[in-house]
PDB file of C-alpha atoms and ligand atoms in Angstrom:
ATOM      1  CA  MET R   1      12.403-124.650  45.360  1.00 46.00           C
ATOM      2  CA  MET R   2      12.924-121.729  47.815  1.00 49.00           C
ATOM      3  CA  ILE R   3      15.850-119.403  47.116  1.00 53.00           C
ATOM      4  CA  ILE R   4      17.603-117.590  49.744  1.00 50.00           C
ATOM      5  CA  ASP R   5      19.779-114.525  48.222  1.00 50.00           C
ATOM      6  CA  ARG R   6      21.794-112.746  51.054  1.00 48.00           C
ATOM      7  CA  SER R   7      23.962-111.407  48.346  1.00 46.00           C
ATOM      8  CA  ARG R   8      22.930-107.925  49.126  1.00 42.00           C
ATOM      9  CA  LEU R   9      23.556-108.097  52.720  1.00 38.00           C
ATOM     10  CA  GLN R  10      27.012-108.996  51.478  1.00 41.00           C
ATOM     11  CA  ARG R  11      27.518-106.285  49.486  1.00 40.00           C
ATOM     12  CA  ASP R  12      26.528-103.870  51.730  1.00 44.00           C
ATOM     13  CA  ASP R  13      29.273-105.007  54.400  1.00 50.00           C
ATOM     14  CA  PRO R  14      32.507-103.428  52.921  1.00 45.00           C
ATOM     15  CA  GLY R  15      34.522-105.148  55.488  1.00 47.00           C
ATOM     16  CA  SER R  16      33.511-108.740  54.654  1.00 50.00           C
ATOM     17  CA  TYR R  17      35.884-111.098  53.703  1.00 49.00           C
ATOM     18  CA  LEU R  18      33.811-112.717  50.998  1.00 48.00           C
ATOM     19  CA  HIS R  19      33.202-109.146  49.273  1.00 50.00           C
ATOM     20  CA  PHE R  20      36.570-109.540  47.909  1.00 56.00           C
ATOM     21  CA  MET R  21      36.866-110.703  44.081  1.00 73.00           C
ATOM     22  CA  SER R  22      33.489-112.265  44.856  1.00 80.00           C
ATOM     23  CA  GLU R  23      31.267-114.080  42.356  1.00 85.00           C
ATOM     24  CA  GLN R  24      27.759-115.528  42.552  1.00 89.00           C
ATOM     25  CA  HIS R  25      27.351-118.910  43.447  1.00 89.00           C
ATOM     26  CA  ARG R  26      24.462-121.475  44.049  1.00 92.00           C
ATOM     27  CA  ILE R  27      24.878-124.502  46.314  1.00 95.00           C
ATOM     28  CA  ARG R  28      22.132-126.649  47.427  1.00 96.00           C
ATOM     29  CA  VAL R  29      22.017-127.333  51.084  1.00 97.00           C
ATOM     30  CA  ASN R  30      19.516-129.289  53.172  1.00 97.00           C
ATOM     31  CA  GLY R  31      17.487-129.475  49.945  1.00 95.00           C
ATOM     32  CA  VAL R  32      17.309-125.618  49.687  1.00 95.00           C
ATOM     33  CA  GLU R  33      19.278-123.632  47.026  1.00 95.00           C
ATOM     34  CA  LEU R  34      21.444-120.805  48.557  1.00 95.00           C
ATOM     35  CA  ALA R  35      22.616-118.161  46.441  1.00 93.00           C
ATOM     36  CA  PHE R  36      25.539-116.110  47.289  1.00 92.00           C
ATOM     37  CA  ASP R  37      28.408-113.823  46.346  1.00 92.00           C
ATOM     38  CA  ALA R  38      32.047-115.133  47.572  1.00 93.00           C
ATOM     39  CA  ALA R  39      35.560-115.576  46.163  1.00 93.00           C
ATOM     40  CA  PRO R  40      35.629-119.363  44.776  1.00 92.00           C
ATOM     41  CA  ASN R  41      38.115-120.332  47.330  1.00 93.00           C
ATOM     42  CA  THR R  42      35.906-119.086  50.307  1.00 96.00           C
ATOM     43  CA  PRO R  43      35.631-122.138  52.860  1.00 97.00           C
ATOM     44  CA  LEU R  44      32.163-123.671  52.633  1.00 98.00           C
ATOM     45  CA  LEU R  45      32.008-123.128  56.369  1.00 98.00           C
ATOM     46  CA  TYR R  46      31.943-119.468  56.069  1.00 97.00           C
ATOM     47  CA  VAL R  47      29.271-119.529  53.665  1.00 97.00           C
ATOM     48  CA  LEU R  48      27.284-121.839  55.491  1.00 97.00           C
ATOM     49  CA  ARG R  49      27.377-119.717  58.440  1.00 98.00           C
ATOM     50  CA  ASN R  50      27.587-116.305  57.196  1.00 96.00           C
ATOM     51  CA  ASP R  51      25.436-116.795  54.085  1.00 95.00           C
ATOM     52  CA  GLY R  52      23.089-119.651  55.153  1.00 96.00           C
ATOM     53  CA  ALA R  53      22.734-118.778  58.900  1.00 96.00           C
ATOM     54  CA  LEU R  54      23.324-122.526  59.587  1.00 97.00           C
ATOM     55  CA  ASN R  55      25.577-122.694  62.787  1.00 96.00           C
ATOM     56  CA  GLY R  56      25.667-126.335  63.351  1.00 97.00           C
ATOM     57  CA  PRO R  57      28.844-126.607  61.788  1.00 98.00           C
ATOM     58  CA  LYS R  58      31.492-124.977  63.986  1.00 98.00           C
ATOM     59  CA  PHE R  59      34.919-123.321  63.477  1.00 98.00           C
ATOM     60  CA  GLY R  60      37.389-125.238  65.578  1.00 98.00           C
ATOM     61  CA  CYS R  61      41.224-125.285  63.880  1.00 97.00           C
ATOM     62  CA  GLY R  62      40.278-124.144  60.424  1.00 97.00           C
ATOM     63  CA  LEU R  63      43.139-126.545  59.491  1.00 97.00           C
ATOM     64  CA  GLY R  64      40.867-129.858  58.720  1.00 98.00           C
ATOM     65  CA  GLN R  65      42.037-131.318  61.841  1.00 97.00           C
ATOM     66  CA  CYS R  66      39.313-131.302  64.330  1.00 98.00           C
ATOM     67  CA  GLY R  67      36.264-132.244  62.884  1.00 98.00           C
ATOM     68  CA  ALA R  68      34.190-129.438  64.446  1.00 98.00           C
ATOM     69  CA  CYS R  69      33.051-127.846  60.897  1.00 98.00           C
ATOM     70  CA  THR R  70      31.939-131.425  59.714  1.00 98.00           C
ATOM     71  CA  VAL R  71      29.199-131.407  57.047  1.00 98.00           C
ATOM     72  CA  ILE R  72      27.968-134.025  54.340  1.00 98.00           C
ATOM     73  CA  ALA R  73      28.674-133.492  50.524  1.00 97.00           C
ATOM     74  CA  SER R  74      26.806-136.246  48.626  1.00 94.00           C
ATOM     75  CA  GLY R  75      27.029-138.824  51.132  1.00 94.00           C
ATOM     76  CA  SER R  76      30.579-137.926  52.501  1.00 96.00           C
ATOM     77  CA  ALA R  77      31.615-136.452  55.682  1.00 98.00           C
ATOM     78  CA  ILE R  78      33.757-133.627  54.491  1.00 98.00           C
ATOM     79  CA  ARG R  79      35.584-130.593  56.451  1.00 98.00           C
ATOM     80  CA  SER R  80      33.836-127.419  55.394  1.00 98.00           C
ATOM     81  CA  CYS R  81      36.635-125.323  56.733  1.00 98.00           C
ATOM     82  CA  ILE R  82      39.101-126.491  54.155  1.00 98.00           C
ATOM     83  CA  THR R  83      36.664-127.285  51.271  1.00 98.00           C
ATOM     84  CA  PRO R  84      36.574-124.392  48.507  1.00 96.00           C
ATOM     85  CA  VAL R  85      32.964-123.340  48.037  1.00 95.00           C
ATOM     86  CA  ALA R  86      33.610-123.712  44.400  1.00 93.00           C
ATOM     87  CA  ASP R  87      34.165-127.257  44.917  1.00 95.00           C
ATOM     88  CA  VAL R  88      30.816-128.048  46.224  1.00 95.00           C
ATOM     89  CA  VAL R  89      28.421-126.133  43.465  1.00 92.00           C
ATOM     90  CA  ASP R  90      27.245-129.418  42.122  1.00 84.00           C
ATOM     91  CA  ARG R  91      26.832-131.642  45.348  1.00 91.00           C
ATOM     92  CA  ASP R  92      24.373-131.989  47.866  1.00 94.00           C
ATOM     93  CA  ILE R  93      25.065-130.725  51.332  1.00 97.00           C
ATOM     94  CA  VAL R  94      23.759-131.804  54.323  1.00 98.00           C
ATOM     95  CA  THR R  95      24.265-129.962  57.845  1.00 98.00           C
ATOM     96  CA  LEU R  96      23.211-130.584  61.202  1.00 97.00           C
ATOM     97  CA  GLU R  97      20.309-128.553  60.662  1.00 97.00           C
ATOM     98  CA  GLY R  98      19.156-130.835  57.769  1.00 97.00           C
ATOM     99  CA  LEU R  99      18.891-133.886  60.068  1.00 96.00           C
ATOM    100  CA  GLY R 100      16.194-133.077  62.323  1.00 91.00           C
ATOM    101  CA  THR R 101      14.276-130.653  64.558  1.00 91.00           C
ATOM    102  CA  VAL R 102      13.802-129.964  67.981  1.00 91.00           C
ATOM    103  CA  GLN R 103      10.338-131.475  68.083  1.00 94.00           C
ATOM    104  CA  SER R 104      11.469-134.474  65.836  1.00 95.00           C
ATOM    105  CA  PRO R 105      15.048-135.170  66.368  1.00 96.00           C
ATOM    106  CA  HIS R 106      17.167-137.348  64.342  1.00 97.00           C
ATOM    107  CA  PRO R 107      17.872-140.794  65.935  1.00 97.00           C
ATOM    108  CA  LEU R 108      21.254-139.732  66.490  1.00 98.00           C
ATOM    109  CA  GLN R 109      20.565-136.283  67.890  1.00 97.00           C
ATOM    110  CA  LYS R 110      18.112-138.246  70.054  1.00 97.00           C
ATOM    111  CA  ALA R 111      20.735-140.550  71.124  1.00 98.00           C
ATOM    112  CA  PHE R 112      23.180-137.963  71.941  1.00 98.00           C
ATOM    113  CA  MET R 113      20.740-136.261  74.171  1.00 97.00           C
ATOM    114  CA  ASP R 114      19.818-139.783  75.973  1.00 97.00           C
ATOM    115  CA  GLU R 115      23.616-140.476  76.596  1.00 97.00           C
ATOM    116  CA  GLN R 116      24.350-136.710  77.460  1.00 96.00           C
ATOM    117  CA  ALA R 117      27.208-137.271  75.286  1.00 97.00           C
ATOM    118  CA  ALA R 118      28.648-133.829  75.510  1.00 92.00           C
ATOM    119  CA  GLN R 119      30.252-131.504  77.985  1.00 95.00           C
ATOM    120  CA  CYS R 120      30.597-128.029  76.240  1.00 97.00           C
ATOM    121  CA  GLY R 121      29.161-129.584  73.103  1.00 96.00           C
ATOM    122  CA  TYR R 122      31.696-127.993  70.578  1.00 98.00           C
ATOM    123  CA  CYS R 123      32.449-131.005  69.047  1.00 98.00           C
ATOM    124  CA  VAL R 124      28.957-132.584  68.792  1.00 98.00           C
ATOM    125  CA  ASN R 125      28.291-131.286  65.359  1.00 98.00           C
ATOM    126  CA  GLY R 126      30.956-132.932  63.940  1.00 98.00           C
ATOM    127  CA  MET R 127      30.569-136.254  65.642  1.00 98.00           C
ATOM    128  CA  ILE R 128      27.105-136.686  64.697  1.00 98.00           C
ATOM    129  CA  MET R 129      27.780-135.777  61.224  1.00 98.00           C
ATOM    130  CA  THR R 130      30.842-137.820  61.055  1.00 98.00           C
ATOM    131  CA  ALA R 131      28.480-140.848  62.416  1.00 98.00           C
ATOM    132  CA  LYS R 132      25.577-139.861  60.127  1.00 98.00           C
ATOM    133  CA  ALA R 133      27.912-140.523  57.238  1.00 98.00           C
ATOM    134  CA  LEU R 134      28.998-143.712  58.861  1.00 98.00           C
ATOM    135  CA  LEU R 135      25.406-145.363  59.596  1.00 97.00           C
ATOM    136  CA  ASP R 136      23.942-144.357  55.981  1.00 97.00           C
ATOM    137  CA  ALA R 137      27.027-146.222  54.448  1.00 97.00           C
ATOM    138  CA  ASN R 138      26.911-149.158  57.357  1.00 97.00           C
ATOM    139  CA  PRO R 139      23.911-148.974  59.367  1.00 96.00           C
ATOM    140  CA  LYS R 140      25.121-151.473  62.109  1.00 95.00           C
ATOM    141  CA  PRO R 141      28.760-150.800  62.744  1.00 97.00           C
ATOM    142  CA  ASP R 142      30.152-152.645  65.659  1.00 96.00           C
ATOM    143  CA  GLU R 143      32.401-150.704  68.281  1.00 97.00           C
ATOM    144  CA  SER R 144      35.407-150.758  66.680  1.00 98.00           C
ATOM    145  CA  GLU R 145      34.098-149.517  63.336  1.00 98.00           C
ATOM    146  CA  ILE R 146      32.684-146.500  65.208  1.00 98.00           C
ATOM    147  CA  LYS R 147      35.701-145.764  66.746  1.00 98.00           C
ATOM    148  CA  ARG R 148      37.664-145.680  63.537  1.00 98.00           C
ATOM    149  CA  ALA R 149      35.356-143.506  61.951  1.00 98.00           C
ATOM    150  CA  LEU R 150      35.385-140.868  64.728  1.00 98.00           C
ATOM    151  CA  SER R 151      38.887-141.276  65.518  1.00 97.00           C
ATOM    152  CA  ASN R 152      39.746-138.047  63.695  1.00 97.00           C
ATOM    153  CA  ASN R 153      37.243-135.962  65.324  1.00 98.00           C
ATOM    154  CA  LEU R 154      38.744-134.355  68.403  1.00 98.00           C
ATOM    155  CA  CYS R 155      36.739-134.076  71.822  1.00 98.00           C
ATOM    156  CA  ARG R 156      38.785-131.572  74.083  1.00 96.00           C
ATOM    157  CA  CYS R 157      36.280-132.393  76.807  1.00 97.00           C
ATOM    158  CA  GLY R 158      37.113-136.177  76.960  1.00 95.00           C
ATOM    159  CA  SER R 159      33.453-137.392  76.007  1.00 97.00           C
ATOM    160  CA  HIS R 160      34.260-140.049  73.965  1.00 96.00           C
ATOM    161  CA  VAL R 161      33.246-142.929  75.760  1.00 97.00           C
ATOM    162  CA  ARG R 162      29.370-141.250  75.910  1.00 97.00           C
ATOM    163  CA  ILE R 163      29.698-140.405  72.206  1.00 98.00           C
ATOM    164  CA  VAL R 164      30.713-143.721  71.230  1.00 98.00           C
ATOM    165  CA  ARG R 165      27.900-145.282  73.351  1.00 98.00           C
ATOM    166  CA  ALA R 166      25.243-142.908  71.693  1.00 98.00           C
ATOM    167  CA  VAL R 167      26.008-143.709  68.350  1.00 98.00           C
ATOM    168  CA  GLN R 168      25.624-147.486  69.380  1.00 98.00           C
ATOM    169  CA  ARG R 169      22.445-146.276  70.838  1.00 97.00           C
ATOM    170  CA  ALA R 170      21.253-144.852  67.611  1.00 97.00           C
ATOM    171  CA  THR R 171      22.026-148.089  66.144  1.00 95.00           C
ATOM    172  CA  GLY R 172      19.881-149.946  68.215  1.00 87.00           C
ATOM    173  CA  HIS R 173      23.074-151.746  69.926  1.00 69.00           C
ATOM    174  CA  GLY R 174      24.234-150.371  73.315  1.00 57.00           C
ATOM    175  CA  GLY R 175      22.851-147.496  75.451  1.00 45.00           C
ATOM    176  CA  GLN R 176      21.731-147.663  78.838  1.00 40.00           C
TER     177      GLN R 176
HETATM  178  S1  FES X 201      37.617-126.727  62.115  1.00 54.35           S
HETATM  179 FE1  FES X 201      37.575-127.604  60.273  1.00 54.35          FE
HETATM  180  S2  FES X 201      38.569-129.566  60.990  1.00 54.35           S
HETATM  181 FE2  FES X 201      38.705-128.138  62.691  1.00 54.35          FE
HETATM  182  S1  FES X 202      31.879-131.922  74.485  1.00 54.35           S
HETATM  183 FE1  FES X 202      33.315-130.260  74.557  1.00 54.35          FE
HETATM  184  S2  FES X 202      34.816-130.496  72.791  1.00 54.35           S
HETATM  185 FE2  FES X 202      33.543-132.225  72.945  1.00 54.35          FE
END
């Protein structure tokens, strides 16, 4: 198993929020163990972005209300901005980067591109990760189930219609 240890970088940054009262943690992200120093209540989002260089999850509201930071933990979509890193040490974390690649995108990623289901794109991480958790639990959701699953993910650009169509396309239903 590959281990990424970025703790030295952190120690060398005296201004880092994570430097304060930090301790060693290891979490498993996209099948890889990530080792880092952080205070136990550090938001998972900060660790993923700052220590893991995983920039799929976005900082939107920072309050658990917009969904831009969504990742999957042990099969459930969670808001990484309000999840203390100490709460996920035993859970398998999947981020957008764990789904597919540019050369071989996940069906949801491909469907979002095919439907042009974004304007600025800031919400797309949360939309795709929430949809992924939905499809893992229910591979053939109907339109109302998709809308219900995504109802707490905000899109300030108003791309909801295309986003729902993209999720339908990924299920093999709908799409144009
Ligand atoms: S940034 Fe986490 S829910 Fe808005
Ligand atoms: S595409 Fe801009 S926030 Fe959704």
